[in-house]
N, CA and C atoms as an extended XYZ file, in Angstrom:
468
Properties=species:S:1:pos:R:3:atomname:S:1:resname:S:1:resid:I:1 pbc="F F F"
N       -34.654       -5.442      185.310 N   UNK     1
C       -34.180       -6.716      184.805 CA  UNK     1
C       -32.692       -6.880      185.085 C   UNK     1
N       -31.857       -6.154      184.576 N   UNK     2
C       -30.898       -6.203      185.327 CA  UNK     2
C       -29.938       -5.929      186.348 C   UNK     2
N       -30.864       -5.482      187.411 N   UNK     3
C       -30.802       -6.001      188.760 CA  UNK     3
C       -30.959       -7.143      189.408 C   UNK     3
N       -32.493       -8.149      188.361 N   UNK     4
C       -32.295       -9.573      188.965 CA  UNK     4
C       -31.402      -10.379      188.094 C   UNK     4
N       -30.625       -9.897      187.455 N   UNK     5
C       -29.733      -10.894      186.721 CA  UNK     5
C       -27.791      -10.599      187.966 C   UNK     5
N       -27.852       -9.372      188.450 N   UNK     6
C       -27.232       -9.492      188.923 CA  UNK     6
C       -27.134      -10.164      190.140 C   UNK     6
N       -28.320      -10.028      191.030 N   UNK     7
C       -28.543      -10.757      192.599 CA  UNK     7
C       -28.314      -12.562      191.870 C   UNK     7
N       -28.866      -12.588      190.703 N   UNK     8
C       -28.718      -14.593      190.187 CA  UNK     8
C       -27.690      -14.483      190.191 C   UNK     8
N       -26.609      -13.717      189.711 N   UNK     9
C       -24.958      -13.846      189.502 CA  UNK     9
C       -24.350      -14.072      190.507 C   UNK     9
N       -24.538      -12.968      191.662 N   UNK    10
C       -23.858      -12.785      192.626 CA  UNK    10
C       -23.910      -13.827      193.525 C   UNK    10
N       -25.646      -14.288      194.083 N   UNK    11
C       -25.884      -15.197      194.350 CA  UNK    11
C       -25.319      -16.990      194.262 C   UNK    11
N       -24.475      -17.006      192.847 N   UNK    12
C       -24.352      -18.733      192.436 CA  UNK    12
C       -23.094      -17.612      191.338 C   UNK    12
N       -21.684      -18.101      192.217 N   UNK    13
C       -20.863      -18.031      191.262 CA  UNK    13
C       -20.201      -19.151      190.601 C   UNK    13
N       -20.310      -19.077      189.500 N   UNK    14
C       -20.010      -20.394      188.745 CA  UNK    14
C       -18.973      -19.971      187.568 C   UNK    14
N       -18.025      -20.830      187.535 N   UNK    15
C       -17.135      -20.615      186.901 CA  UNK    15
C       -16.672      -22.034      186.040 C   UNK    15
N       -16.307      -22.034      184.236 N   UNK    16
C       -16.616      -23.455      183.946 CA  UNK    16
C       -15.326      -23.594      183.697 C   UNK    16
N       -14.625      -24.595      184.082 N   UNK    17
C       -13.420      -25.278      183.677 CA  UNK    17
C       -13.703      -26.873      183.569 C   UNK    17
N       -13.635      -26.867      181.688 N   UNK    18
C       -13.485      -28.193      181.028 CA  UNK    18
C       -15.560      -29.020      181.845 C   UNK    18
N       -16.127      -28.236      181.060 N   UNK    19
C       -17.551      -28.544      181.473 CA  UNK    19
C       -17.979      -29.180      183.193 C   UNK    19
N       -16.895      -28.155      183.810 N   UNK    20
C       -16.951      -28.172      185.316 CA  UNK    20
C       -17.696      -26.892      185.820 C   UNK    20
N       -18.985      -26.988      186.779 N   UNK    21
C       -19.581      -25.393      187.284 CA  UNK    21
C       -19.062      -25.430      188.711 C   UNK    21
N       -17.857      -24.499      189.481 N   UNK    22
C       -17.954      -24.348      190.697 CA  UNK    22
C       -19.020      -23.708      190.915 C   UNK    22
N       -19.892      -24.154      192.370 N   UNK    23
C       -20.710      -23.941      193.103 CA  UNK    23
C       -20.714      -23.628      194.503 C   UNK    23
N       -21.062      -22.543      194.407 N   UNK    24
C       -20.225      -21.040      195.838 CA  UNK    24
C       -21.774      -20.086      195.962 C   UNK    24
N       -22.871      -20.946      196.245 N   UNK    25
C       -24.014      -19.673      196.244 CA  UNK    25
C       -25.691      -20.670      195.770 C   UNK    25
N       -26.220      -20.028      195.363 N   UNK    26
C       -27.732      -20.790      195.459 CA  UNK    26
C       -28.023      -20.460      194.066 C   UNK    26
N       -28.262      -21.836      193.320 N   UNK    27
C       -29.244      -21.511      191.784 CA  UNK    27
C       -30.585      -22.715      192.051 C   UNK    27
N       -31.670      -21.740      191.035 N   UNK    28
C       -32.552      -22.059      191.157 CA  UNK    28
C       -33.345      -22.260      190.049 C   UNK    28
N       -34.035      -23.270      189.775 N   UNK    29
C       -34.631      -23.491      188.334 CA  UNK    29
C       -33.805      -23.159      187.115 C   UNK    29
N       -32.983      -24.055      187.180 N   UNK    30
C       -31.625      -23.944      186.321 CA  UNK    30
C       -31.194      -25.302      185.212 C   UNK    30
N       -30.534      -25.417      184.824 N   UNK    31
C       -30.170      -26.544      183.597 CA  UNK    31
C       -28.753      -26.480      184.122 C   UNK    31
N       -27.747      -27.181      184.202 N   UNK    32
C       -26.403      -27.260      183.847 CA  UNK    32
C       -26.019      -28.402      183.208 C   UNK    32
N       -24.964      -28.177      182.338 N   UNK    33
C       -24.643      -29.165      181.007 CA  UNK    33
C       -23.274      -29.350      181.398 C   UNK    33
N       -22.985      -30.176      182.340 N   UNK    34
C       -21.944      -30.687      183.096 CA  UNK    34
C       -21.831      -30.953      184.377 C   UNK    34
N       -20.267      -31.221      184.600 N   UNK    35
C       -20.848      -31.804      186.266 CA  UNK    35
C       -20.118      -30.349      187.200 C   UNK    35
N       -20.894      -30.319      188.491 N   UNK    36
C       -20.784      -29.307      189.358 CA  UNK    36
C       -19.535      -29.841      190.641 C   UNK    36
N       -18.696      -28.933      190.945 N   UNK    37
C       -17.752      -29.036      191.755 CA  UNK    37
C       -17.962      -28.346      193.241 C   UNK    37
N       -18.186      -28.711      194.550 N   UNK    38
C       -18.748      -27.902      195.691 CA  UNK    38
C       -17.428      -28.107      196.112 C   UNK    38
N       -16.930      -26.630      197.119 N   UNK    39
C       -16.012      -26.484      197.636 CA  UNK    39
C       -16.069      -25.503      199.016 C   UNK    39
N       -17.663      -24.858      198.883 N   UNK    40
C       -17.745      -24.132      199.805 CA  UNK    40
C       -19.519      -24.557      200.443 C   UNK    40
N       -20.295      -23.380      200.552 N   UNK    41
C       -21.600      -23.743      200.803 CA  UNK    41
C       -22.332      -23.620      199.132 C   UNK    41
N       -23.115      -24.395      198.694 N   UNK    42
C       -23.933      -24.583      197.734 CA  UNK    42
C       -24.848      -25.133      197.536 C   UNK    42
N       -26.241      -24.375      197.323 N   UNK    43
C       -27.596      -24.918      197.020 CA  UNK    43
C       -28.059      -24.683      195.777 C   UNK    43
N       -28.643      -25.987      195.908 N   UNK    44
C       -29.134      -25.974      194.270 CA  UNK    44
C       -30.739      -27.116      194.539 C   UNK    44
N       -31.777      -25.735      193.811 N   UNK    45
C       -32.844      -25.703      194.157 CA  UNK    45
C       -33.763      -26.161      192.414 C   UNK    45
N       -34.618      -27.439      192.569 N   UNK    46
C       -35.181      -27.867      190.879 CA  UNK    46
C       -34.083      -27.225      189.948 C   UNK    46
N       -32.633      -27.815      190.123 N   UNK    47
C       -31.553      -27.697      188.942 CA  UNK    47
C       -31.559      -28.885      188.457 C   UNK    47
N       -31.683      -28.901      187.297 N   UNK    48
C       -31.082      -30.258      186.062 CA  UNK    48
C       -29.360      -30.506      185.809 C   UNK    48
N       -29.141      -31.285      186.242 N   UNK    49
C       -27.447      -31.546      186.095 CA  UNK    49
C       -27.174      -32.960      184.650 C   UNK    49
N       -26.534      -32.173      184.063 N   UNK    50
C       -26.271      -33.449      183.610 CA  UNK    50
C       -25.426      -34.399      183.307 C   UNK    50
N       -24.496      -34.105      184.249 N   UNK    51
C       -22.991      -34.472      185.035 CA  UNK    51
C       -23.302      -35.655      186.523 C   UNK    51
N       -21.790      -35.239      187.153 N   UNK    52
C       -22.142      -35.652      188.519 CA  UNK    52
C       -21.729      -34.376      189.249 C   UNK    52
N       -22.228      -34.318      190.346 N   UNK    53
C       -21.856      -33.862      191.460 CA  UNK    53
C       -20.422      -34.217      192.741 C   UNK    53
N       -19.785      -33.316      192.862 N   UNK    54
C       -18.656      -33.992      193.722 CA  UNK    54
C       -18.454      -32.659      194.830 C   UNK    54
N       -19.076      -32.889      196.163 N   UNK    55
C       -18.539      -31.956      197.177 CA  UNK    55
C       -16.878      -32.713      198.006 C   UNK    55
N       -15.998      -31.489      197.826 N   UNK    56
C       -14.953      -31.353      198.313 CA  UNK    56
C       -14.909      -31.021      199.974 C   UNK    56
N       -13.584      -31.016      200.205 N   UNK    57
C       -13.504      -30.879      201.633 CA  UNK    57
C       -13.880      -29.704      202.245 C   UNK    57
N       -14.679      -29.544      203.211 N   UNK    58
C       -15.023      -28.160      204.024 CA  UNK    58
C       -16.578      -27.849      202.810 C   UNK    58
N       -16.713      -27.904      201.997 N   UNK    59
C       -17.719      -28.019      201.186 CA  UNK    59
C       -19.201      -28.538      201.567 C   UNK    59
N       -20.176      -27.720      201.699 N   UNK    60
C       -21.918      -28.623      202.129 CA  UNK    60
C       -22.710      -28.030      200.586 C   UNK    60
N       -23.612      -29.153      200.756 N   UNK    61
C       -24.295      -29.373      199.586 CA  UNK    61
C       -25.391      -29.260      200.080 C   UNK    61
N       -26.773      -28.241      199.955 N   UNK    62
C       -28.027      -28.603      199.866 CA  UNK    62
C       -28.616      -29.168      198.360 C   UNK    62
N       -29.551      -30.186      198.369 N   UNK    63
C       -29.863      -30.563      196.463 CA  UNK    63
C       -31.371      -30.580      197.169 C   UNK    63
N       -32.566      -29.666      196.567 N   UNK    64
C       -34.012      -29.846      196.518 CA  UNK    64
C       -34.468      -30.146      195.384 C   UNK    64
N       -35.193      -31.344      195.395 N   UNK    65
C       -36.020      -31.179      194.123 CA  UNK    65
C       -35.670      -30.912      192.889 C   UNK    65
N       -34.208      -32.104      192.425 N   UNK    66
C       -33.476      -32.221      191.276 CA  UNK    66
C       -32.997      -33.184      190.831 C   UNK    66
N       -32.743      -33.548      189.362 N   UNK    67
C       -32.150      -34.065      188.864 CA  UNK    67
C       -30.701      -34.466      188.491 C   UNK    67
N       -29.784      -35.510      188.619 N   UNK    68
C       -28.624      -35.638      189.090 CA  UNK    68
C       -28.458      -36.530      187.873 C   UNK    68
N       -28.027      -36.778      186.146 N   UNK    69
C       -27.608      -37.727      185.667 CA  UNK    69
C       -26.760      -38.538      185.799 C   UNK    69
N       -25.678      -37.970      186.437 N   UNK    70
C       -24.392      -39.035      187.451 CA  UNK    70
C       -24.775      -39.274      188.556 C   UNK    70
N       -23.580      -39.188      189.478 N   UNK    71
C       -23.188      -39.656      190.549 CA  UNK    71
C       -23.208      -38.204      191.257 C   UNK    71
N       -23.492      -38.418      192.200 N   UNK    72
C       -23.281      -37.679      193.792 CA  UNK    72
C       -22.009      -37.844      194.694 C   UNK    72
N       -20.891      -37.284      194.802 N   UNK    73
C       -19.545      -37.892      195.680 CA  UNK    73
C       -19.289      -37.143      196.820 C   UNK    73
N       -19.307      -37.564      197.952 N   UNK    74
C       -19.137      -36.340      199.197 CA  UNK    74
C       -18.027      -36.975      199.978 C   UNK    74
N       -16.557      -36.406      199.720 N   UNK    75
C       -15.760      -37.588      200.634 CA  UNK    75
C       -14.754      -36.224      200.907 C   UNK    75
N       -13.634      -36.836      201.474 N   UNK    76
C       -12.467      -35.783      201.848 CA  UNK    76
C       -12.770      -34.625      203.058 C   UNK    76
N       -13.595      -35.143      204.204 N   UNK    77
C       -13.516      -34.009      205.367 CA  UNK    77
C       -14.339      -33.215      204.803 C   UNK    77
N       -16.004      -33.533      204.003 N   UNK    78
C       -16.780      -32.642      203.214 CA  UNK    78
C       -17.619      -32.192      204.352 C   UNK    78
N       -18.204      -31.114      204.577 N   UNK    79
C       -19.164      -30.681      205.660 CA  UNK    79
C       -20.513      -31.154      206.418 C   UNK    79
N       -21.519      -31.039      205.276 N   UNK    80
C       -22.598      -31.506      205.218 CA  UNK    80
C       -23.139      -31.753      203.997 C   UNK    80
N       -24.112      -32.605      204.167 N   UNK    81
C       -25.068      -32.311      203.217 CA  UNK    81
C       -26.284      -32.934      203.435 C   UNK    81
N       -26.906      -32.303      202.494 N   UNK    82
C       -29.096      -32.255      202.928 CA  UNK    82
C       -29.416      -32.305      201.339 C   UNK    82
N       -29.873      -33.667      201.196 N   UNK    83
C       -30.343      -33.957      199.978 CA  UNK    83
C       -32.070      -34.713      200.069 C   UNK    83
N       -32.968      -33.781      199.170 N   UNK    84
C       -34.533      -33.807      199.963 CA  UNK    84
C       -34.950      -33.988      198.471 C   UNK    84
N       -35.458      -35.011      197.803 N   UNK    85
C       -36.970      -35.376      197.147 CA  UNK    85
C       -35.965      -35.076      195.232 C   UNK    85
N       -34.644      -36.002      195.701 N   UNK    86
C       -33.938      -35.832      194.517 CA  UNK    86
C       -33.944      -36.970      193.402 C   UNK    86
N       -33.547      -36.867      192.640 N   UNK    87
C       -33.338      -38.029      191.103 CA  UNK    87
C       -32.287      -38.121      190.923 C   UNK    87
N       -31.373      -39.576      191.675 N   UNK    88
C       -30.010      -39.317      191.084 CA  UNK    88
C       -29.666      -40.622      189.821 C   UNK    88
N       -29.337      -40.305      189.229 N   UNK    89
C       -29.173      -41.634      188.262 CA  UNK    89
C       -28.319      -42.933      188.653 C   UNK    89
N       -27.109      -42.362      189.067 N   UNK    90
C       -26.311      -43.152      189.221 CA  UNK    90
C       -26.133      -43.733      190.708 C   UNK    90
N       -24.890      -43.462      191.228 N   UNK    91
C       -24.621      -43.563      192.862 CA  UNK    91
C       -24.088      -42.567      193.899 C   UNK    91
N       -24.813      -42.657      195.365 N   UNK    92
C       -24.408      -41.608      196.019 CA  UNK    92
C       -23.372      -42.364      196.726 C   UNK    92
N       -22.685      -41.357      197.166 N   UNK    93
C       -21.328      -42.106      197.916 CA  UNK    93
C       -21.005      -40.798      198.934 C   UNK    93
N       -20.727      -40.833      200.115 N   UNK    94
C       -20.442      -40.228      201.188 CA  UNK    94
C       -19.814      -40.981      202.057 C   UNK    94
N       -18.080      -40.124      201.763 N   UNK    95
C       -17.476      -41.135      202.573 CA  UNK    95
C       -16.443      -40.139      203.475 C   UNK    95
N       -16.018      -40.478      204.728 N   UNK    96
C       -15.426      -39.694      205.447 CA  UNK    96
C       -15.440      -38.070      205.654 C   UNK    96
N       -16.808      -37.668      205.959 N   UNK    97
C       -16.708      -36.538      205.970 CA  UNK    97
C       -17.724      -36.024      207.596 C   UNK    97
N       -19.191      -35.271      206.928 N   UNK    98
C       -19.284      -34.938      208.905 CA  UNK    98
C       -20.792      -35.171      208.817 C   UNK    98
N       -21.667      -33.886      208.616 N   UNK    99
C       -23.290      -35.020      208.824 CA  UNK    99
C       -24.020      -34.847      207.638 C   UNK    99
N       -24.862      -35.756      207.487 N   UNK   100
C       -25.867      -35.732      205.942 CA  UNK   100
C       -27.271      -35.791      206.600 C   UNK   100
N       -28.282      -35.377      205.840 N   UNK   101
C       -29.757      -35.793      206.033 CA  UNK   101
C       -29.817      -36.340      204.521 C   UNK   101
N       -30.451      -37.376      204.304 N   UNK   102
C       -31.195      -37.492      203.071 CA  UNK   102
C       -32.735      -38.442      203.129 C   UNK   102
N       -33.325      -37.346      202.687 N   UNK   103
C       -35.150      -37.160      202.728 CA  UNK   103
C       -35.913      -37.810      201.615 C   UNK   103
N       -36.180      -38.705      201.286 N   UNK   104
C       -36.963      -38.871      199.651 CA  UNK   104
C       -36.342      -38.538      198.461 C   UNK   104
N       -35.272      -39.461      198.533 N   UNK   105
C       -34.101      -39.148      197.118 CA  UNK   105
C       -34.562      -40.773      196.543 C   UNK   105
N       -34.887      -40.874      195.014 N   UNK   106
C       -34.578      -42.121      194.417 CA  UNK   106
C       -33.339      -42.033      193.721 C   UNK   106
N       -32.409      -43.206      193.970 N   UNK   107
C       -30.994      -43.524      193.436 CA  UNK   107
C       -31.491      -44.632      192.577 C   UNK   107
N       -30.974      -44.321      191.398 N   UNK   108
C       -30.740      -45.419      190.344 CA  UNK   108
C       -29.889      -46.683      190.577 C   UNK   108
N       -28.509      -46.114      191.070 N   UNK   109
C       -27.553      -47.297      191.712 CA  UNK   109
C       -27.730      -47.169      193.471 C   UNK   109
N       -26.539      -47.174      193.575 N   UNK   110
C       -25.745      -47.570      195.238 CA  UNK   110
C       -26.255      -46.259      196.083 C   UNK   110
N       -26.820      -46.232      197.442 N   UNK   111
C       -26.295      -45.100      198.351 CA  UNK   111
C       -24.805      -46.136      199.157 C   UNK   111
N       -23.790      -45.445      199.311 N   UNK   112
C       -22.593      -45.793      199.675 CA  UNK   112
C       -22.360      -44.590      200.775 C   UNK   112
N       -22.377      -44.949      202.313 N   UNK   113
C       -22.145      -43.988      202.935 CA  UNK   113
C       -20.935      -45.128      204.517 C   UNK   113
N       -19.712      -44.592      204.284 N   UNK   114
C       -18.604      -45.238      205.084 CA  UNK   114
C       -17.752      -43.655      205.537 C   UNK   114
N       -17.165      -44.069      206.707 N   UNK   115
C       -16.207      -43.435      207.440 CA  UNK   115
C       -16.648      -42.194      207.914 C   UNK   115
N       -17.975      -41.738      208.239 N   UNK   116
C       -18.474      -40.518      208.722 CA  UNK   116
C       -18.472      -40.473      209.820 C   UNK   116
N       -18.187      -38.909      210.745 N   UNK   117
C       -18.114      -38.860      211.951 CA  UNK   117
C       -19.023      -37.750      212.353 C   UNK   117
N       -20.105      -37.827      212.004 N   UNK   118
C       -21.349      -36.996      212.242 CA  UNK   118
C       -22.619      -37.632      212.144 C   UNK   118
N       -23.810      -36.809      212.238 N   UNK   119
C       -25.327      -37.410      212.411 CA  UNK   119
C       -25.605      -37.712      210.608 C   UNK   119
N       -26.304      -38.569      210.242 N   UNK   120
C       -26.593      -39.454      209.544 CA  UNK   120
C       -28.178      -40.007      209.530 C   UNK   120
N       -29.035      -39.312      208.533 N   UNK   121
C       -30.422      -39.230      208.654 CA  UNK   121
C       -30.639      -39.938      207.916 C   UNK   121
N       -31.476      -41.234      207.211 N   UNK   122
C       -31.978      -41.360      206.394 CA  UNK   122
C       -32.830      -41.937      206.190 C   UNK   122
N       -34.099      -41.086      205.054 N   UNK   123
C       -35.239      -41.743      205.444 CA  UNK   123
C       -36.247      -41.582      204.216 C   UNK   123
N       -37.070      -42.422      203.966 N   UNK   124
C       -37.774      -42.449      202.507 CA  UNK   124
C       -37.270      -42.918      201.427 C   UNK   124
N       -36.043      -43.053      201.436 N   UNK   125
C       -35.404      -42.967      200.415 CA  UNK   125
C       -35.488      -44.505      199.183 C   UNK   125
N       -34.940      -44.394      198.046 N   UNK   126
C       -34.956      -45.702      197.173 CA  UNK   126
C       -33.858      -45.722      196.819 C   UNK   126
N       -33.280      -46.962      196.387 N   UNK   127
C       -31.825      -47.271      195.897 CA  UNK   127
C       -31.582      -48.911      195.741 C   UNK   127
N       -30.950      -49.503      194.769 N   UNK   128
C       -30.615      -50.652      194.606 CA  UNK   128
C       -29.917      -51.233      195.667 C   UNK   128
N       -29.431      -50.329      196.239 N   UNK   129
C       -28.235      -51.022      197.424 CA  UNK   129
C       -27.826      -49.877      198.296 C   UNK   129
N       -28.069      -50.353      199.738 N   UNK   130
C       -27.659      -49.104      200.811 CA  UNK   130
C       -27.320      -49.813      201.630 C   UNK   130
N       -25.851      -49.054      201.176 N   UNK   131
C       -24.592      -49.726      202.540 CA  UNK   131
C       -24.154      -48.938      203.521 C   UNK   131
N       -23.987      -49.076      204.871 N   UNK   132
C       -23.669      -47.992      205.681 CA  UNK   132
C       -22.529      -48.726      206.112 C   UNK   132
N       -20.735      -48.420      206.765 N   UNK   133
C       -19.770      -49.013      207.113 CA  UNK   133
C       -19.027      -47.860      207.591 C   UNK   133
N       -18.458      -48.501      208.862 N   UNK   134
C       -17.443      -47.604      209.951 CA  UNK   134
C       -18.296      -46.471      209.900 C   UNK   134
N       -19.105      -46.054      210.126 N   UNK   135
C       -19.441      -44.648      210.869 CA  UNK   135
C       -19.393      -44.329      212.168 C   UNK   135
N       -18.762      -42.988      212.503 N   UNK   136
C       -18.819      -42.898      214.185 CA  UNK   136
C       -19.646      -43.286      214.583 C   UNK   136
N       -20.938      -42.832      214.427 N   UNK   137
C       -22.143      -42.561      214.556 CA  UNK   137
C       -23.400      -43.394      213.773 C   UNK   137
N       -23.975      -44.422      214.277 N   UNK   138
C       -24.876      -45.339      213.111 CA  UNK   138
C       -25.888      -44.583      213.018 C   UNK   138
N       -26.256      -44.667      211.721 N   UNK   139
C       -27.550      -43.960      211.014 CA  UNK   139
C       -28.491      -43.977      211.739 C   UNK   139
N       -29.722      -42.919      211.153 N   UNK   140
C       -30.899      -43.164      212.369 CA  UNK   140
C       -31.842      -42.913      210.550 C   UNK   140
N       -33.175      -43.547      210.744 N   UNK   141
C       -34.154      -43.753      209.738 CA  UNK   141
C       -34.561      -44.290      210.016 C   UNK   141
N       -35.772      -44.650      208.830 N   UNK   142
C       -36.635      -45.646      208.487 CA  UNK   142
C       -37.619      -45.207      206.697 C   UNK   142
N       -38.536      -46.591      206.919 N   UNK   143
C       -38.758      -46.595      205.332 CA  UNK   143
C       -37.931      -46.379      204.370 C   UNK   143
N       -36.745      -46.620      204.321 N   UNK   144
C       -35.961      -46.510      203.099 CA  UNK   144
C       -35.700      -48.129      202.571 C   UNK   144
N       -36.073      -47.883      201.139 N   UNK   145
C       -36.058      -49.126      200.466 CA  UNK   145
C       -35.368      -49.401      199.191 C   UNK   145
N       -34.188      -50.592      199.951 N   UNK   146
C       -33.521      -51.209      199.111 CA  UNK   146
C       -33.563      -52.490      198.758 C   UNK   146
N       -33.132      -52.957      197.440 N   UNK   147
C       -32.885      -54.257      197.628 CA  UNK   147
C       -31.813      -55.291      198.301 C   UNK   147
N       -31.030      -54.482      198.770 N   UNK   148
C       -29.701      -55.174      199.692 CA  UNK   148
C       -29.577      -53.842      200.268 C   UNK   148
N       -29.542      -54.478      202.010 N   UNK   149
C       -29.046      -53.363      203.177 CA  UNK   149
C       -28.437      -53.760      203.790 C   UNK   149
N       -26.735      -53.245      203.800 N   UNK   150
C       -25.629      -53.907      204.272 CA  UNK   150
C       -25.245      -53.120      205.805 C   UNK   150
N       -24.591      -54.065      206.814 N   UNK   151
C       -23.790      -53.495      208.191 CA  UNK   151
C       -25.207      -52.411      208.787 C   UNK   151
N       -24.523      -50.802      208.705 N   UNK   152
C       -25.439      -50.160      209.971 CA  UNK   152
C       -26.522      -49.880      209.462 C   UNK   152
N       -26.907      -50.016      207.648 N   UNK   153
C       -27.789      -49.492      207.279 CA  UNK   153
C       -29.421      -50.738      207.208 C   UNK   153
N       -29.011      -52.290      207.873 N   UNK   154
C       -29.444      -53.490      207.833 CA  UNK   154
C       -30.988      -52.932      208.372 C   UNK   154
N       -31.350      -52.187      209.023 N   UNK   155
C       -32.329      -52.281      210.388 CA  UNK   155
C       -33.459      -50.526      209.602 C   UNK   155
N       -32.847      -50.128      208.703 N   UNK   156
C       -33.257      -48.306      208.287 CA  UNK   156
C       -34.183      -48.688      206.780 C   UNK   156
């Protein structure tokens, strides 16, 4: 037993400042009772958040099969990210950073994705509003359904 408590440790180091979890490693079937800070590589696999999410610069985010009570923020030269069959409450926003996939995510509010200079997947997805603006690179998808689809995201 505690051997697998250490590989979970070592695995997802998290550290809380002011109900903040840095995320540096992989948790899995997890709860967190705040919002998560990405700064490096971090996956997070059926985790319950009940914060938002904010990947930083140089920072990639995998999210499978989770719950997001905020917002999702990926801006500042952030790496990647691969978000597949998620629940976000609020709004995703990805702005100026390098490539995303997102697979069967329902958004409560906005997907907001401007100033990216990488590949740009999106597909299945639900959201009140999906705006795509200035990207190097215009999105590639289909079946994703919004009620307003603004600029590159008009045609996905």
């Amino acid at each position: 037993m505690r051997a697998a408590v250490c590989v979970l440790g070592c695995l997802f180091a998290a550290t809380s400042f002011a109900d903040s979890v840095i995320c540096q490693g992989h948790l899995r079937n997890q709860s967190i009772d705040g919002n998560v800070v990405v700064h490096q590589k971090c996956i997070l696999d059926n985790v319950k958040i009940a914060g938002n999410i904010e990947v930083k610069a140089q920072g990639s985010l995998t999210l499978k099969r989770s719950q997001v009570a905020g917002n999702v923020h990926a801006g500042d030269d952030f790496g990647g990210l691969n978000l597949v069959e998620n629940h976000i409450q609020g709004n995703l926003e990805i702005f100026s950073g390098h490539k995303a996939e997102l697979i069967r995510n329902q958004v409560a509010g906005a997907i907001d994705i401007q100033n990216n200079i990488g590949k740009l997947v999106l597909k299945h997805n639900q959201s009140q509003s999906l705006s795509c603006i200035h990207n190097r690179i215009a999105p590639i998808g289909s079946h994703n359904q919004a009620t307003h689809k603004h600029e590159q995201c008009r045609d996905l």
